[in-house]
PDB file of C-alpha atoms in Angstrom:
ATOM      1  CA  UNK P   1       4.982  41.758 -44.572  1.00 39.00           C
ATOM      2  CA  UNK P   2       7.642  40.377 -42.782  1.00 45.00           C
ATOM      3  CA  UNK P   3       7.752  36.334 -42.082  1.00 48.00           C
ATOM      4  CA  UNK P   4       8.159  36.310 -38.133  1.00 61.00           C
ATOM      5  CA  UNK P   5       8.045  32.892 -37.581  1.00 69.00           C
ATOM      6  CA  UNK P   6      10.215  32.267 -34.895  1.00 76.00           C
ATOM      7  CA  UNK P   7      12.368  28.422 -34.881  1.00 80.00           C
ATOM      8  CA  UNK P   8      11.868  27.014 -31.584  1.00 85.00           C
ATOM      9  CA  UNK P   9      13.810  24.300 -30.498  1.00 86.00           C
ATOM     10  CA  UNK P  10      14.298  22.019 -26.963  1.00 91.00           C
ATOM     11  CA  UNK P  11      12.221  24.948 -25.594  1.00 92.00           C
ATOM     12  CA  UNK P  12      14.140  27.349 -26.827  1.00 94.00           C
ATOM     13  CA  UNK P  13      14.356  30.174 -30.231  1.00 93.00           C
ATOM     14  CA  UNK P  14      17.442  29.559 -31.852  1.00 91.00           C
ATOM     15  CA  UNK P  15      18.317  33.269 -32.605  1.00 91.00           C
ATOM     16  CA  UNK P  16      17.261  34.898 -29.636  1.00 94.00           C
ATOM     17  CA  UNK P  17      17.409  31.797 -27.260  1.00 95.00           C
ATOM     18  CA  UNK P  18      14.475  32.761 -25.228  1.00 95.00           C
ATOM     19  CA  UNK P  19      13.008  30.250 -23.112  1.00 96.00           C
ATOM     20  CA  UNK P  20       9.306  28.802 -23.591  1.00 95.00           C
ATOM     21  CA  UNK P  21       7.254  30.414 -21.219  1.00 94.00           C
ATOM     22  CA  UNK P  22       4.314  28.596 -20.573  1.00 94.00           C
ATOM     23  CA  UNK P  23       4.026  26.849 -23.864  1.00 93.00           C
ATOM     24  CA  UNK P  24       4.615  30.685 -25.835  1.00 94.00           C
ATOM     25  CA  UNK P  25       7.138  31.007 -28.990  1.00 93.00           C
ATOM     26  CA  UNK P  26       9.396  34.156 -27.996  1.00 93.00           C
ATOM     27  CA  UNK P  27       6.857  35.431 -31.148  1.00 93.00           C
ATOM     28  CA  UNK P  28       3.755  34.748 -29.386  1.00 94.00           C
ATOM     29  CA  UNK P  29       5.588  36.383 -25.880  1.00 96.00           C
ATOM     30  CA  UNK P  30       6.007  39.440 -28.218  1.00 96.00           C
ATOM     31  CA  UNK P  31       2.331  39.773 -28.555  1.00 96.00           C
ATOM     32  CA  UNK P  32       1.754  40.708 -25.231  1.00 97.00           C
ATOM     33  CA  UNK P  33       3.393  43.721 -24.603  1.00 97.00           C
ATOM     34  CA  UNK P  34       2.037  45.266 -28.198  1.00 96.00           C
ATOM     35  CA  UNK P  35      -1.757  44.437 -26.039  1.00 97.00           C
ATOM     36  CA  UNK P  36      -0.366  45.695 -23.145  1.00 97.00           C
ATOM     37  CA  UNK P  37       0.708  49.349 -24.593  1.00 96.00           C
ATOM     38  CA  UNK P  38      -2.833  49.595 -25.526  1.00 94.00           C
ATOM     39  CA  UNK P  39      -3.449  49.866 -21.743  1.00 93.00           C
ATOM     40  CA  UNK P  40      -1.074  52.679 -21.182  1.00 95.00           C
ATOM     41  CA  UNK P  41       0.057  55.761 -22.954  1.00 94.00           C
ATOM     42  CA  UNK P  42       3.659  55.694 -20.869  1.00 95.00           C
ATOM     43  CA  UNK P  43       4.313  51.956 -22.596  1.00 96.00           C
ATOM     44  CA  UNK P  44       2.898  53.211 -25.688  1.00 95.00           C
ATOM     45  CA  UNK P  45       5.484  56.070 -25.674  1.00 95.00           C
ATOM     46  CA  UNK P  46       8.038  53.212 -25.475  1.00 96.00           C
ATOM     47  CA  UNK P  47       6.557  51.151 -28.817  1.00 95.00           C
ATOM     48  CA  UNK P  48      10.127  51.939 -30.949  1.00 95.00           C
ATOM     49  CA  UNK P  49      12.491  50.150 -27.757  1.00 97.00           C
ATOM     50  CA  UNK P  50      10.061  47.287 -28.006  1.00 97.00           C
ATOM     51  CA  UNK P  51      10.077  46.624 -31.637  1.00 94.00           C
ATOM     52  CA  UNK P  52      13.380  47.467 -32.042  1.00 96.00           C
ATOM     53  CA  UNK P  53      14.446  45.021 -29.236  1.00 97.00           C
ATOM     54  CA  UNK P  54      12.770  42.579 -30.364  1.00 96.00           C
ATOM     55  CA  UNK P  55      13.912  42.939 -33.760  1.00 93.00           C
ATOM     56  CA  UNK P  56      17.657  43.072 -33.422  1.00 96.00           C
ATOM     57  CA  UNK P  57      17.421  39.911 -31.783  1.00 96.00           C
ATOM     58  CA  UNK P  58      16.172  38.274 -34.873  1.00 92.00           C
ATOM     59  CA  UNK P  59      18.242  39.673 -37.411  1.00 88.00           C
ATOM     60  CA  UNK P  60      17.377  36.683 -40.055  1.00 85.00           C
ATOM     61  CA  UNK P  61      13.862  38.627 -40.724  1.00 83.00           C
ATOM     62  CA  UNK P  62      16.011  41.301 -42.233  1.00 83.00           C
ATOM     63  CA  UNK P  63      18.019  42.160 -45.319  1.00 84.00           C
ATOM     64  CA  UNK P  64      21.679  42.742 -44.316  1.00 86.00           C
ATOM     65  CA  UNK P  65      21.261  46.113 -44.863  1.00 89.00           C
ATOM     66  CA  UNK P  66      17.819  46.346 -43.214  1.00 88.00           C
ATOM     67  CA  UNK P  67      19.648  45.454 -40.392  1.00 90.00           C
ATOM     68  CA  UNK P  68      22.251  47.487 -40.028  1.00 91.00           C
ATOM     69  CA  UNK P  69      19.548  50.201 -40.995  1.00 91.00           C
ATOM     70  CA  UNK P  70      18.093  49.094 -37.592  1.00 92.00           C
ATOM     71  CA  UNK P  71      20.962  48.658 -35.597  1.00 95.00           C
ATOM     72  CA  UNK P  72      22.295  51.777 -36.185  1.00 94.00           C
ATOM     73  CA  UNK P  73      19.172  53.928 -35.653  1.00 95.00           C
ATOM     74  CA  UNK P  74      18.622  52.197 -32.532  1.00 97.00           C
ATOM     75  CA  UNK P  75      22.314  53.022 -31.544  1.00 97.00           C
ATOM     76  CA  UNK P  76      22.334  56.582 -32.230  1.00 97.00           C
ATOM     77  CA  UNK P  77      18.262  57.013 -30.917  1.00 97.00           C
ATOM     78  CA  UNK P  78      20.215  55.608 -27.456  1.00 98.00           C
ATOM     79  CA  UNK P  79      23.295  57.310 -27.371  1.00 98.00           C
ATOM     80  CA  UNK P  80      21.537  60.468 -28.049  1.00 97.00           C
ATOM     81  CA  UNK P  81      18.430  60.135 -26.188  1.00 97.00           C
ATOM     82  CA  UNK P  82      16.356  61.065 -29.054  1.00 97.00           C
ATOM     83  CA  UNK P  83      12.401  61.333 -28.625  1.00 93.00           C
ATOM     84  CA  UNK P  84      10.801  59.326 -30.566  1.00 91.00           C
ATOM     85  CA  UNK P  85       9.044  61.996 -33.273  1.00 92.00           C
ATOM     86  CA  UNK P  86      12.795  62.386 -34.247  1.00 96.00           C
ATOM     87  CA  UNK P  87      13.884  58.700 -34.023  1.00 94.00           C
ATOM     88  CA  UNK P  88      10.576  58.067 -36.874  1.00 91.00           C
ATOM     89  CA  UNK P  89      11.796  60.882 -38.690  1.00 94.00           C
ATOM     90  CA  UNK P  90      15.080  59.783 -38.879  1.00 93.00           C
ATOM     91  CA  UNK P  91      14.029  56.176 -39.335  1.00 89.00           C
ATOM     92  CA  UNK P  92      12.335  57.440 -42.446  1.00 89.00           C
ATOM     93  CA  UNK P  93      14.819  59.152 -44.132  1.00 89.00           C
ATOM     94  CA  UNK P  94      17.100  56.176 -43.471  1.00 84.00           C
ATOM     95  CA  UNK P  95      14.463  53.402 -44.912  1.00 81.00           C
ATOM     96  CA  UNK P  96      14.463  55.698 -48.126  1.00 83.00           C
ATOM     97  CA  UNK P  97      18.131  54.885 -49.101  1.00 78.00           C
ATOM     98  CA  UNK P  98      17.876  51.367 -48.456  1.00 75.00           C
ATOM     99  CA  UNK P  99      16.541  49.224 -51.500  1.00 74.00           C
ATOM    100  CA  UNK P 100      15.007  46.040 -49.420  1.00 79.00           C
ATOM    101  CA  UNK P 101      14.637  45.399 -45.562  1.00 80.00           C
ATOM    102  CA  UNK P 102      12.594  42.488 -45.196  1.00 79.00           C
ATOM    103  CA  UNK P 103      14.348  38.976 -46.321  1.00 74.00           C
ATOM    104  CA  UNK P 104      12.840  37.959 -49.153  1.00 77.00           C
ATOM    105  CA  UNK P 105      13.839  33.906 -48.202  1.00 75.00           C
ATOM    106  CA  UNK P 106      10.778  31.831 -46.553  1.00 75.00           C
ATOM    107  CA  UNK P 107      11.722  31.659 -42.586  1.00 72.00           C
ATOM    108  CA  UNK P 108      12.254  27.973 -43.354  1.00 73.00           C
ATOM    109  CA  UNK P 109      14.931  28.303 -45.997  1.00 77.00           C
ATOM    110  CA  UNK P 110      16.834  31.129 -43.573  1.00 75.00           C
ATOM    111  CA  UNK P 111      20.075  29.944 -41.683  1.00 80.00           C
ATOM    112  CA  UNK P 112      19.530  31.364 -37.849  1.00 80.00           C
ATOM    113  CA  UNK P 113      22.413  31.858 -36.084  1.00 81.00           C
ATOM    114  CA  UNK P 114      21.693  31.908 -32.269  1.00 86.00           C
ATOM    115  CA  UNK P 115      23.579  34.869 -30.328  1.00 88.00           C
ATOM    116  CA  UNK P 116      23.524  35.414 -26.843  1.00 91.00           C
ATOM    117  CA  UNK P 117      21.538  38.259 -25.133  1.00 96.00           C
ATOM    118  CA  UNK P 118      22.033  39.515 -21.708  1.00 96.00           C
ATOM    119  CA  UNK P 119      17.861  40.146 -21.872  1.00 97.00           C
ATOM    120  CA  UNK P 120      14.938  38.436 -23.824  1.00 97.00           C
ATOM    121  CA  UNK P 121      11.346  39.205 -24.492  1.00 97.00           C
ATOM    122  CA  UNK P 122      11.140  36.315 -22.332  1.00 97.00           C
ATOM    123  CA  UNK P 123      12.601  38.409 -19.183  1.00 97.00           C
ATOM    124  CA  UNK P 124       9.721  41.060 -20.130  1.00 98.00           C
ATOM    125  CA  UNK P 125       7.090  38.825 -20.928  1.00 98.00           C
ATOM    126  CA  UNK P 126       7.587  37.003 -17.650  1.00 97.00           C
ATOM    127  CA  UNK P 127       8.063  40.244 -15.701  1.00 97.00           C
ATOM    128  CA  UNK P 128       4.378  41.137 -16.965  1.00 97.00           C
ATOM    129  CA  UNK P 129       2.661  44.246 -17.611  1.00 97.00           C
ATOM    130  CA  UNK P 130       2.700  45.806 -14.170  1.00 97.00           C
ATOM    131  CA  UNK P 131       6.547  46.045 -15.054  1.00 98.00           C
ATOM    132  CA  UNK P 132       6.810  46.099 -18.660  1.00 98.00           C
ATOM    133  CA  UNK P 133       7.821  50.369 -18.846  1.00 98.00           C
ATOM    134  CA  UNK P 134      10.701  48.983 -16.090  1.00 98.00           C
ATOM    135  CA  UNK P 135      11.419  46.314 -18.560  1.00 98.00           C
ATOM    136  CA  UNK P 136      11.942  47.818 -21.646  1.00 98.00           C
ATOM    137  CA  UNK P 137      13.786  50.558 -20.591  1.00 98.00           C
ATOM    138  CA  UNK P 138      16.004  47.436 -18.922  1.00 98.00           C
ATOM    139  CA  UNK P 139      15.932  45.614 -22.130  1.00 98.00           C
ATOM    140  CA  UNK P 140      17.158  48.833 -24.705  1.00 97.00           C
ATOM    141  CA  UNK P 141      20.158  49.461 -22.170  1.00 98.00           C
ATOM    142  CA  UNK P 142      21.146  45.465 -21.890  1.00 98.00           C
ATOM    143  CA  UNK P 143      20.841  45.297 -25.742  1.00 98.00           C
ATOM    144  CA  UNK P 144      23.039  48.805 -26.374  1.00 98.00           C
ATOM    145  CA  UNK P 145      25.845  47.045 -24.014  1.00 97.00           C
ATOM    146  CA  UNK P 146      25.517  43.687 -25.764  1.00 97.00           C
ATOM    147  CA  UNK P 147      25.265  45.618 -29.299  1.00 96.00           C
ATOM    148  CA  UNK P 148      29.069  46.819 -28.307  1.00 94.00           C
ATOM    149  CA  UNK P 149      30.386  43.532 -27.013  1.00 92.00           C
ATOM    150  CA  UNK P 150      29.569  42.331 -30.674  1.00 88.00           C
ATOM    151  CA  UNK P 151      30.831  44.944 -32.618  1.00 83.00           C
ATOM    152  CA  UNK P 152      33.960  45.028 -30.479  1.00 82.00           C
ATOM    153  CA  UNK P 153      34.544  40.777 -30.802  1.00 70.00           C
ATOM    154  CA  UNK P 154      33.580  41.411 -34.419  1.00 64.00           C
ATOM    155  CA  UNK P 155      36.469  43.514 -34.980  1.00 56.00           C
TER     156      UNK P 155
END
């Protein structure tokens, strides 16, 4: 089980740096679109983008190499346009070679670094469900850009 408590602070999470929206954690704004899919088979179809998203943005949940696990399938699911019985495919045979993906540290005793994001769960929580399949297809292309900028100021 991974320890998903998010570190909010002045309003804000201090990995992702979403914004409270009306009093919600950018954890508890996750929670709505996982309801939400429930309500539609065309979000449902878009559950990997959503997770994923969200994930990336809050790297400290992860091993090191969980996390490049992640990045990287997310990368080459985009660049590809895989569907998503081959993206779980692939995610499993990459999850096989790696020996640990959640971080084993208590979220307290974690060091969060906060990195800037061109698009939050906050932007799709606040653009609600009527635009949520919009949204997320908004989100995985922001995140794919900003993905690059890092690698390439990383380098």
């Amino acid at each position: 089980m991974v320890d998903n408590d998010t570190v909010m602070e002045n309003g804000k999470c201090i990995e992702c740096g979403a914004k409270e929206a009306e009093g919600l954690s950018c954890y508890e704004m996750f929670q709505f679109p996982l309801v939400w899919e429930h309500n539609d088979p065309r979000l449902y179809a878009l559950h990997f983008w959503l997770v994923s998203c969200y994930m990336i943005q809050h790297p400290l949940n992860y091993t090191e190499e969980g996390y490049r696990l992640l990045v990287k399938l997310f990368s080459e699911a985009y660049d590809h346009n895989w569907d998503t019985s081959y993206i779980l495919k692939k995610n499993r045979e990459l999850a096989s070679k790696v020996g640990k993906i959640v971080n084993p540290l208590p979220s307290g005793k974690r060091k969060r670094i906060l990195r800037k994001w061109s698009m939050t769960i906050e932007d799709l929580y606040i653009g609600g469900e009527e635009n949520a399949i919009n949204g997320i297809k908004k989100w995985r292309e922001t995140l794919r850009a900003d993905i690059d900028k890092q690698n390439k100021g990383s380098k």
